[in-house]
Coordinates of C-alpha atoms and ligand atoms in Angstrom, one line a residue:
M1 CA 24.3 37.2 12.3
N2 CA 22.5 40.1 14.0
S3 CA 19.1 38.6 14.5
E4 CA 18.0 41.7 16.3
A5 CA 17.8 43.8 13.1
V6 CA 14.2 44.4 12.1
L7 CA 12.7 45.8 9.0
A8 CA 10.2 48.6 9.7
P9 CA 6.9 48.3 7.8
F10 CA 6.7 50.2 4.5
V11 CA 4.6 53.4 4.9
A12 CA 5.1 55.5 1.8
S13 CA 3.4 58.6 3.1
S14 CA 5.9 58.8 6.0
M15 CA 8.8 59.0 3.5
V16 CA 7.6 62.2 1.7
G17 CA 10.0 64.9 2.6
E18 CA 13.5 66.2 2.2
R19 CA 16.9 64.5 2.5
A20 CA 16.6 60.8 3.4
Q21 CA 19.2 58.9 5.4
V22 CA 19.3 55.1 5.9
N23 CA 21.8 53.7 8.4
I24 CA 23.5 50.4 7.9
D25 CA 24.1 48.9 11.3
L26 CA 27.4 47.0 11.4
G27 CA 28.8 48.0 14.7
D28 CA 32.0 50.0 14.3
R29 CA 31.7 49.6 10.5
S30 CA 28.2 51.2 10.4
Y31 CA 27.7 53.9 7.8
P32 CA 25.0 56.2 6.4
I33 CA 23.4 56.1 3.0
I34 CA 22.4 59.7 2.1
I35 CA 19.7 60.2 -0.5
D36 CA 18.8 63.5 -2.1
R37 CA 19.2 65.8 -5.0
G38 CA 22.1 68.2 -5.2
L39 CA 24.5 66.2 -3.0
L40 CA 27.6 66.3 -5.2
Q41 CA 27.8 70.1 -4.7
D42 CA 26.6 70.1 -1.0
P43 CA 29.6 70.4 1.4
K44 CA 27.4 68.8 4.1
A45 CA 27.4 65.5 2.2
W46 CA 31.2 65.3 2.6
D47 CA 31.6 66.6 6.2
G48 CA 33.3 64.3 8.6
L49 CA 35.2 62.1 6.2
P50 CA 38.7 61.2 7.4
P51 CA 41.3 63.9 6.6
G52 CA 44.2 63.0 4.3
H53 CA 46.5 64.6 1.8
L54 CA 45.1 62.8 -1.2
A55 CA 41.7 61.8 -2.5
L56 CA 41.4 59.6 -5.6
I57 CA 38.2 59.7 -7.6
V58 CA 37.8 56.5 -9.6
T59 CA 35.3 56.8 -12.5
N60 CA 34.9 55.9 -16.1
T61 CA 35.0 57.5 -19.6
V62 CA 31.3 58.3 -19.5
V63 CA 30.8 59.6 -16.0
V64 CA 34.0 61.6 -15.9
D65 CA 32.6 64.3 -18.2
L66 CA 29.3 64.4 -16.4
Y67 CA 30.2 64.6 -12.7
A68 CA 33.9 64.4 -11.9
A69 CA 34.4 68.2 -12.0
S70 CA 31.6 68.8 -9.4
L71 CA 32.9 66.2 -7.1
K72 CA 36.5 67.3 -7.5
Q73 CA 35.5 70.9 -6.5
A74 CA 33.5 69.6 -3.5
L75 CA 36.4 67.6 -2.2
A76 CA 39.1 70.3 -2.9
S77 CA 38.2 72.0 0.4
Q78 CA 39.1 68.8 2.4
Y79 CA 42.1 67.3 0.6
D80 CA 45.3 68.9 -0.6
R81 CA 45.2 66.9 -3.8
V82 CA 42.3 65.3 -5.7
E83 CA 43.3 63.0 -8.5
V84 CA 41.0 61.2 -11.0
C85 CA 41.5 57.7 -12.4
V86 CA 39.4 57.1 -15.5
L87 CA 38.5 53.4 -16.3
P88 CA 37.1 52.1 -19.6
D89 CA 33.3 51.8 -19.5
G90 CA 31.5 48.5 -19.5
E91 CA 30.9 45.2 -17.8
E92 CA 33.4 43.6 -20.2
H93 CA 36.1 45.7 -18.5
K94 CA 35.3 44.4 -15.0
N95 CA 38.5 42.4 -14.9
W96 CA 42.2 42.2 -13.6
Q97 CA 43.5 44.5 -16.3
T98 CA 41.2 47.3 -15.3
L99 CA 41.7 46.7 -11.6
Q100 CA 45.5 47.1 -12.2
M101 CA 44.8 50.6 -13.6
I102 CA 43.5 51.6 -10.2
F103 CA 46.5 50.2 -8.4
D104 CA 48.9 51.9 -10.9
H105 CA 47.1 55.2 -10.2
L106 CA 47.4 54.8 -6.5
V107 CA 51.1 53.9 -6.6
D108 CA 51.9 56.7 -9.1
D109 CA 50.0 59.3 -7.0
G110 CA 51.9 58.3 -3.9
A111 CA 48.7 57.1 -2.1
D112 CA 49.2 56.2 1.5
R113 CA 47.0 54.5 4.2
R114 CA 45.1 57.7 4.7
T115 CA 44.2 58.2 1.1
V116 CA 40.4 58.1 0.6
V117 CA 39.2 56.5 -2.6
F118 CA 35.9 57.7 -4.1
A119 CA 33.9 55.4 -6.5
L120 CA 32.0 57.7 -8.8
G121 CA 29.9 55.7 -11.3
G122 CA 27.6 52.7 -11.6
G123 CA 28.0 49.2 -10.2
V124 CA 30.9 48.3 -12.4
V125 CA 33.0 51.2 -11.1
G126 CA 31.7 50.7 -7.5
D127 CA 32.5 47.0 -7.4
M128 CA 36.0 47.4 -8.9
T129 CA 36.9 50.5 -6.8
G130 CA 35.8 48.8 -3.6
F131 CA 37.9 45.7 -4.4
A132 CA 40.9 47.9 -5.2
A133 CA 40.4 49.8 -1.9
A134 CA 40.1 46.5 0.0
C135 CA 43.4 45.3 -1.4
Y136 CA 45.6 48.4 -1.6
M137 CA 47.9 48.5 1.4
R138 CA 45.5 45.8 2.8
G139 CA 42.7 48.3 2.9
V140 CA 42.2 52.1 2.5
P141 CA 39.0 54.0 3.2
F142 CA 36.5 54.4 0.4
V143 CA 33.2 56.1 -0.3
Q144 CA 30.5 55.0 -2.8
I145 CA 28.9 57.7 -5.0
P146 CA 26.6 55.6 -7.1
T147 CA 25.3 57.3 -10.3
T148 CA 23.0 54.7 -11.8
L149 CA 19.7 53.6 -10.3
L150 CA 20.9 50.0 -10.0
S151 CA 24.0 51.1 -8.0
Q152 CA 21.9 53.5 -5.7
V153 CA 19.4 50.8 -4.8
D154 CA 21.7 47.8 -4.6
S155 CA 25.4 47.5 -5.5
S156 CA 26.8 50.5 -3.5
V157 CA 25.2 49.2 -0.3
G158 CA 26.5 46.2 1.7
G159 CA 30.2 46.0 0.8
K160 CA 30.3 43.3 -1.9
T161 CA 33.2 44.1 -4.2
A162 CA 34.4 42.1 -7.1
I163 CA 35.7 41.6 -10.6
N164 CA 34.5 38.9 -13.1
H165 CA 36.3 35.7 -14.0
P166 CA 35.9 34.9 -17.7
R167 CA 33.9 31.8 -16.7
A168 CA 32.0 33.2 -13.7
K169 CA 30.5 36.5 -12.8
N170 CA 31.8 38.4 -9.7
M171 CA 33.9 35.4 -8.8
V172 CA 37.0 37.2 -7.4
G173 CA 36.3 39.8 -4.7
A174 CA 36.0 40.8 -1.1
F175 CA 33.5 42.0 1.5
Y176 CA 34.6 45.5 2.2
Q177 CA 32.3 48.2 3.5
P178 CA 32.5 51.9 2.4
L179 CA 32.6 54.8 4.9
R180 CA 29.5 56.3 3.4
V181 CA 27.2 56.0 0.4
V182 CA 26.1 59.3 -1.3
C183 CA 23.1 58.9 -3.7
D184 CA 22.6 62.1 -5.6
L185 CA 19.3 61.7 -7.4
D186 CA 20.3 64.4 -9.9
T187 CA 22.8 62.0 -11.5
L188 CA 19.9 59.9 -12.6
D189 CA 18.7 62.7 -15.0
T190 CA 21.4 61.7 -17.5
L191 CA 20.9 57.9 -17.3
P192 CA 19.8 56.3 -20.6
A193 CA 16.3 54.7 -20.5
R194 CA 17.6 51.2 -20.8
E195 CA 19.9 51.6 -17.8
F196 CA 17.1 53.2 -15.8
S197 CA 14.9 50.2 -16.4
A198 CA 17.8 47.9 -15.5
G199 CA 17.8 49.6 -12.1
L200 CA 14.1 49.1 -11.7
A201 CA 14.6 45.4 -11.9
E202 CA 16.6 45.4 -8.6
I203 CA 14.0 47.7 -7.0
I204 CA 11.2 45.3 -8.0
K205 CA 13.2 42.4 -6.6
Y206 CA 12.7 43.6 -3.0
G207 CA 8.9 43.1 -3.2
P208 CA 8.7 39.3 -3.8
I209 CA 11.7 38.5 -1.5
A210 CA 10.8 40.7 1.5
D211 CA 8.0 43.3 1.1
P212 CA 4.7 42.6 -0.6
V213 CA 3.3 46.1 0.5
F214 CA 6.2 47.8 -1.4
F215 CA 5.5 45.6 -4.4
E216 CA 1.8 46.9 -4.4
W217 CA 3.1 50.4 -4.1
L218 CA 5.4 49.8 -7.1
E219 CA 2.4 48.5 -9.1
A220 CA 0.6 51.7 -8.3
N221 CA 3.5 54.0 -9.0
I222 CA 5.5 52.4 -11.8
D223 CA 4.4 55.0 -14.3
A224 CA 5.6 57.9 -12.1
L225 CA 8.8 56.0 -11.5
M226 CA 9.3 55.5 -15.3
S227 CA 8.9 59.3 -15.7
R228 CA 11.5 59.8 -13.0
H229 CA 9.2 61.8 -10.7
T230 CA 11.5 63.0 -7.9
Q231 CA 9.4 62.2 -4.8
T232 CA 8.5 58.8 -6.2
L233 CA 12.1 58.0 -7.0
R234 CA 13.2 59.1 -3.6
I235 CA 10.8 56.8 -1.9
A236 CA 11.7 53.8 -4.1
V237 CA 15.5 54.4 -3.5
Q238 CA 15.0 54.9 0.2
R239 CA 12.8 51.8 0.7
S240 CA 15.2 49.6 -1.4
C241 CA 18.1 50.8 0.7
E242 CA 16.2 50.1 3.9
I243 CA 15.5 46.6 2.9
K244 CA 19.1 46.0 1.7
A245 CA 20.4 47.6 5.0
W246 CA 18.2 45.3 7.0
V247 CA 19.4 42.2 5.2
V248 CA 23.1 43.1 5.3
A249 CA 22.8 44.0 9.1
C250 CA 21.4 40.5 9.7
D251 CA 23.9 38.6 7.6
E252 CA 26.8 40.7 6.3
R253 CA 28.9 37.9 4.8
E254 CA 26.0 35.9 3.3
S255 CA 25.9 32.9 5.5
G256 CA 22.1 32.7 5.2
L257 CA 19.5 35.5 4.8
R258 CA 21.6 37.6 2.5
E259 CA 21.3 34.9 -0.2
I260 CA 17.7 36.2 -0.8
L261 CA 19.2 39.3 -2.5
N262 CA 20.2 36.9 -5.3
F263 CA 16.6 36.2 -6.3
G264 CA 16.8 35.8 -10.1
H265 CA 20.6 36.0 -10.1
T266 CA 21.4 32.3 -10.7
F267 CA 19.5 32.3 -14.0
G268 CA 20.5 36.0 -14.6
H269 CA 24.3 35.4 -14.2
A270 CA 24.0 32.5 -16.7
I271 CA 22.4 34.9 -19.2
E272 CA 25.0 37.6 -18.7
A273 CA 28.0 35.3 -19.0
G274 CA 26.4 33.0 -21.6
M275 CA 25.4 36.0 -23.9
G276 CA 28.9 37.6 -23.3
Y277 CA 29.4 40.2 -20.6
G278 CA 27.9 43.6 -21.6
N279 CA 25.3 42.3 -24.1
W280 CA 22.5 41.8 -21.6
L281 CA 22.6 44.5 -18.9
H282 CA 22.8 43.0 -15.3
G283 CA 19.3 44.3 -14.4
E284 CA 17.8 42.9 -17.7
A285 CA 19.3 39.5 -16.9
V286 CA 18.0 39.7 -13.4
A287 CA 14.5 40.6 -14.6
A288 CA 14.3 37.5 -16.9
G289 CA 16.0 35.5 -14.1
M290 CA 13.4 36.6 -11.6
V291 CA 10.6 35.3 -13.8
M292 CA 12.4 32.0 -14.1
A293 CA 12.9 31.8 -10.3
A294 CA 9.2 32.6 -9.7
D295 CA 8.3 29.9 -12.3
L296 CA 10.5 27.5 -10.5
S297 CA 8.9 28.4 -7.2
V298 CA 5.5 27.5 -8.7
R299 CA 6.8 24.1 -9.8
L300 CA 8.9 23.4 -6.7
L301 CA 7.0 24.9 -3.8
G302 CA 3.5 25.4 -5.2
L303 CA 3.6 29.2 -5.2
S304 CA 0.4 30.5 -6.8
S305 CA 1.1 31.3 -10.4
T306 CA -0.8 34.6 -9.9
Y307 CA 2.3 36.0 -8.2
R308 CA 4.6 35.0 -11.1
D309 CA 2.1 36.6 -13.5
R310 CA 2.0 39.9 -11.4
L311 CA 5.8 40.0 -11.5
V312 CA 5.8 39.5 -15.2
R313 CA 3.3 42.4 -15.7
L314 CA 5.2 44.8 -13.5
L315 CA 8.5 44.0 -15.2
E316 CA 6.9 44.5 -18.6
R317 CA 5.6 47.9 -17.5
A318 CA 9.2 48.8 -16.5
Q319 CA 10.2 47.8 -20.1
L320 CA 12.3 44.9 -18.9
P321 CA 12.7 41.5 -20.6
V322 CA 10.5 38.7 -19.1
Q323 CA 11.9 35.8 -21.1
G324 CA 15.5 34.5 -21.2
P325 CA 17.4 34.2 -24.4
L326 CA 18.4 30.9 -26.0
L327 CA 22.2 30.6 -25.3
K328 CA 22.6 28.2 -28.3
P329 CA 20.4 28.0 -31.4
Q330 CA 19.2 24.5 -30.4
R331 CA 16.9 24.5 -27.4
E332 CA 18.4 21.4 -25.9
Q333 CA 21.9 22.7 -26.1
S334 CA 20.7 26.0 -24.7
V335 CA 19.3 24.3 -21.6
E336 CA 22.6 22.4 -21.2
D337 CA 24.5 25.7 -21.4
Y338 CA 22.3 27.3 -18.7
L339 CA 23.0 24.3 -16.4
R340 CA 26.7 24.5 -17.1
W341 CA 26.9 28.2 -16.3
M342 CA 24.7 27.8 -13.2
R343 CA 26.9 25.0 -11.8
S344 CA 29.6 27.7 -11.3
D345 CA 27.3 30.0 -9.4
K346 CA 28.7 31.1 -6.0
K347 CA 25.7 29.5 -4.2
A348 CA 26.4 26.1 -5.7
L349 CA 27.6 23.6 -3.0
A350 CA 29.4 20.4 -3.8
G351 CA 28.3 20.7 -7.4
D352 CA 24.6 21.2 -6.6
I353 CA 23.0 24.3 -8.0
R354 CA 21.0 26.2 -5.3
F355 CA 18.2 28.6 -6.2
V356 CA 16.6 31.5 -4.3
V357 CA 12.9 30.6 -4.6
L358 CA 9.7 32.0 -3.1
A359 CA 8.1 29.9 -0.4
D360 CA 5.4 32.5 -0.3
W361 CA 4.9 36.0 -1.7
G362 CA 7.4 38.1 0.2
K363 CA 9.3 35.2 1.6
A364 CA 12.4 33.9 -0.2
I365 CA 14.5 30.9 0.7
T366 CA 17.4 28.9 -0.9
R367 CA 16.8 25.4 -2.2
K368 CA 18.3 22.7 -4.4
A369 CA 15.9 21.8 -7.2
P370 CA 15.6 18.6 -9.2
E371 CA 17.2 19.1 -12.6
S372 CA 14.1 18.0 -14.4
L373 CA 12.1 21.0 -12.8
V374 CA 14.9 23.4 -13.7
C375 CA 14.8 22.2 -17.3
D376 CA 11.0 22.6 -17.4
T377 CA 11.4 26.2 -16.2
L378 CA 14.1 26.9 -18.8
N379 CA 12.0 25.4 -21.5
A380 CA 8.9 27.5 -20.4
C381 CA 10.8 30.8 -19.9
C382 CA 13.3 31.1 -22.7
A383 CA 12.7 32.0 -26.3
Ligands
NAD1 P1 27.3 50.1 -15.0 O1 28.2 50.5 -13.9 O2 27.9 49.5 -16.2 O3 26.6 51.5 -15.5 C1 25.7 51.4 -16.6 C2 26.1 52.4 -17.7 O4 25.7 53.7 -17.3 C3 27.6 52.5 -18.0 O5 27.7 52.7 -19.4 C4 28.0 53.8 -17.2 O6 29.1 54.4 -17.7 C5 26.7 54.6 -17.4 N1 26.5 55.6 -16.4 C6 26.7 55.6 -15.1 N2 26.2 56.6 -14.5 C7 25.6 57.4 -15.4 C8 24.9 58.6 -15.4 N3 24.6 59.2 -14.2 N4 24.5 59.1 -16.5 C9 24.7 58.5 -17.7 N5 25.4 57.3 -17.8 C10 25.8 56.8 -16.7 O7 26.1 49.2 -14.6 P2 25.2 49.2 -13.3 O8 23.9 48.7 -13.7 O9 25.3 50.5 -12.5 O10 25.9 48.1 -12.4 C11 26.0 46.7 -12.8 C12 27.1 46.1 -12.0 O11 26.8 46.1 -10.7 C13 27.3 44.6 -12.5 O12 28.7 44.4 -12.6 C14 26.8 43.8 -11.3 O13 27.5 42.6 -11.1 C15 27.1 44.8 -10.1 N6 26.3 44.6 -9.0 C16 26.9 44.5 -7.8 C17 26.2 44.4 -6.6 C18 26.8 44.4 -5.3 O14 26.2 44.1 -4.3 N7 28.1 44.7 -5.2 C19 24.8 44.3 -6.7 C20 24.1 44.4 -7.9 C21 24.9 44.5 -9.0
LIG2 N1 23.2 42.1 -4.6 C1 23.5 41.0 -3.8 C2 24.1 41.3 -2.4 O1 24.4 42.4 -2.2 O2 24.2 40.5 -1.6

């Protein structure tokens, strides 16, 4: 743990400007997160990466047609050969079979220890590519180029990589940091509205867990964000990355503080897995899960319900779900199902489910909760 890392206060007016860079401080594995428009085509965004004969771009069937050509052209000046590996699209493909496609490509392309792997896509591509890079030859360098809002503000930062197990989300993976994260805001122009909202869920998350001033700013600026106003987006992405960089610098391998980033995720992962991967988007499940976690905080820790209600209103304005689904037609069976899924959550210890809850607005902690209270929350927050 690096207890010296501090989070600078949020001052939106000081962030107005051109290219933003947030540094993630992990000693000799430190790296920059670069945030701007036009980065894919900008040679400066790729300067200084390790030289090698081969670069492999890993992307998917949707993103390849949108952005692979620009990236390939930008990298052609630095690498003799730039190959592209195209994965099937979707959370339901975040598994061993798809991971194997990346290894097959690396072997067939003759990749060596100096091959640099570029993850071009959303969190699914980023998580799988990072895991492949961690494993291939016991680790080759990789770069994250997140193209969804969710991946720019969360999944590309901090080195968590994984695939899903059929019975548990993100259960098989590794901590493996990228060399650099390049967030080109231009790529968000093509993102469908539902995916954009899903990304807002992870941005909104940073308020209740760490930064009430940022939450107030989001309340004031949510309409500009929904219309994808450049400067507003840039500030939201930068602040989210600053908070995530601070948490990861304090606790890279999640032995304490980093658990707060899972606010809403214990309930959310149950929704994603229980409804079948891909049916609820990760950000949608996290949105409904955060309402449940805030409701549990009211019941367990006496958090003022005003905060839960403010969270609900902001999520609604971001067009996100604020109630969980019933996982089974009968309410009682649905509650049982939630509990079953949550028992396999990675934070569970010795069979006890642990939740990230709010001790106060802007202060998250991890706690066990009596099953009766969890059931009350599930009954109140699912429809
Ligand atoms: P995703 O990767 O499935 O992308 C969402 C959809 O948008 C996909 O259909 C994708 O093909 C498409 N897409 C991507 N970029 C696009 C663009 N610029 N224009 C148009 N379409 C585009 O989903 P996501 O929300 O980016 O990521 C969710 C995943 O991230 C989940 O698997 C979740 O577990 C993981 N995650 C990981 C971390 C972490 O710390 N590693 C954190 C949060 C979430
Ligand atoms: N999104 C959770 C984490 O990075 O720890």
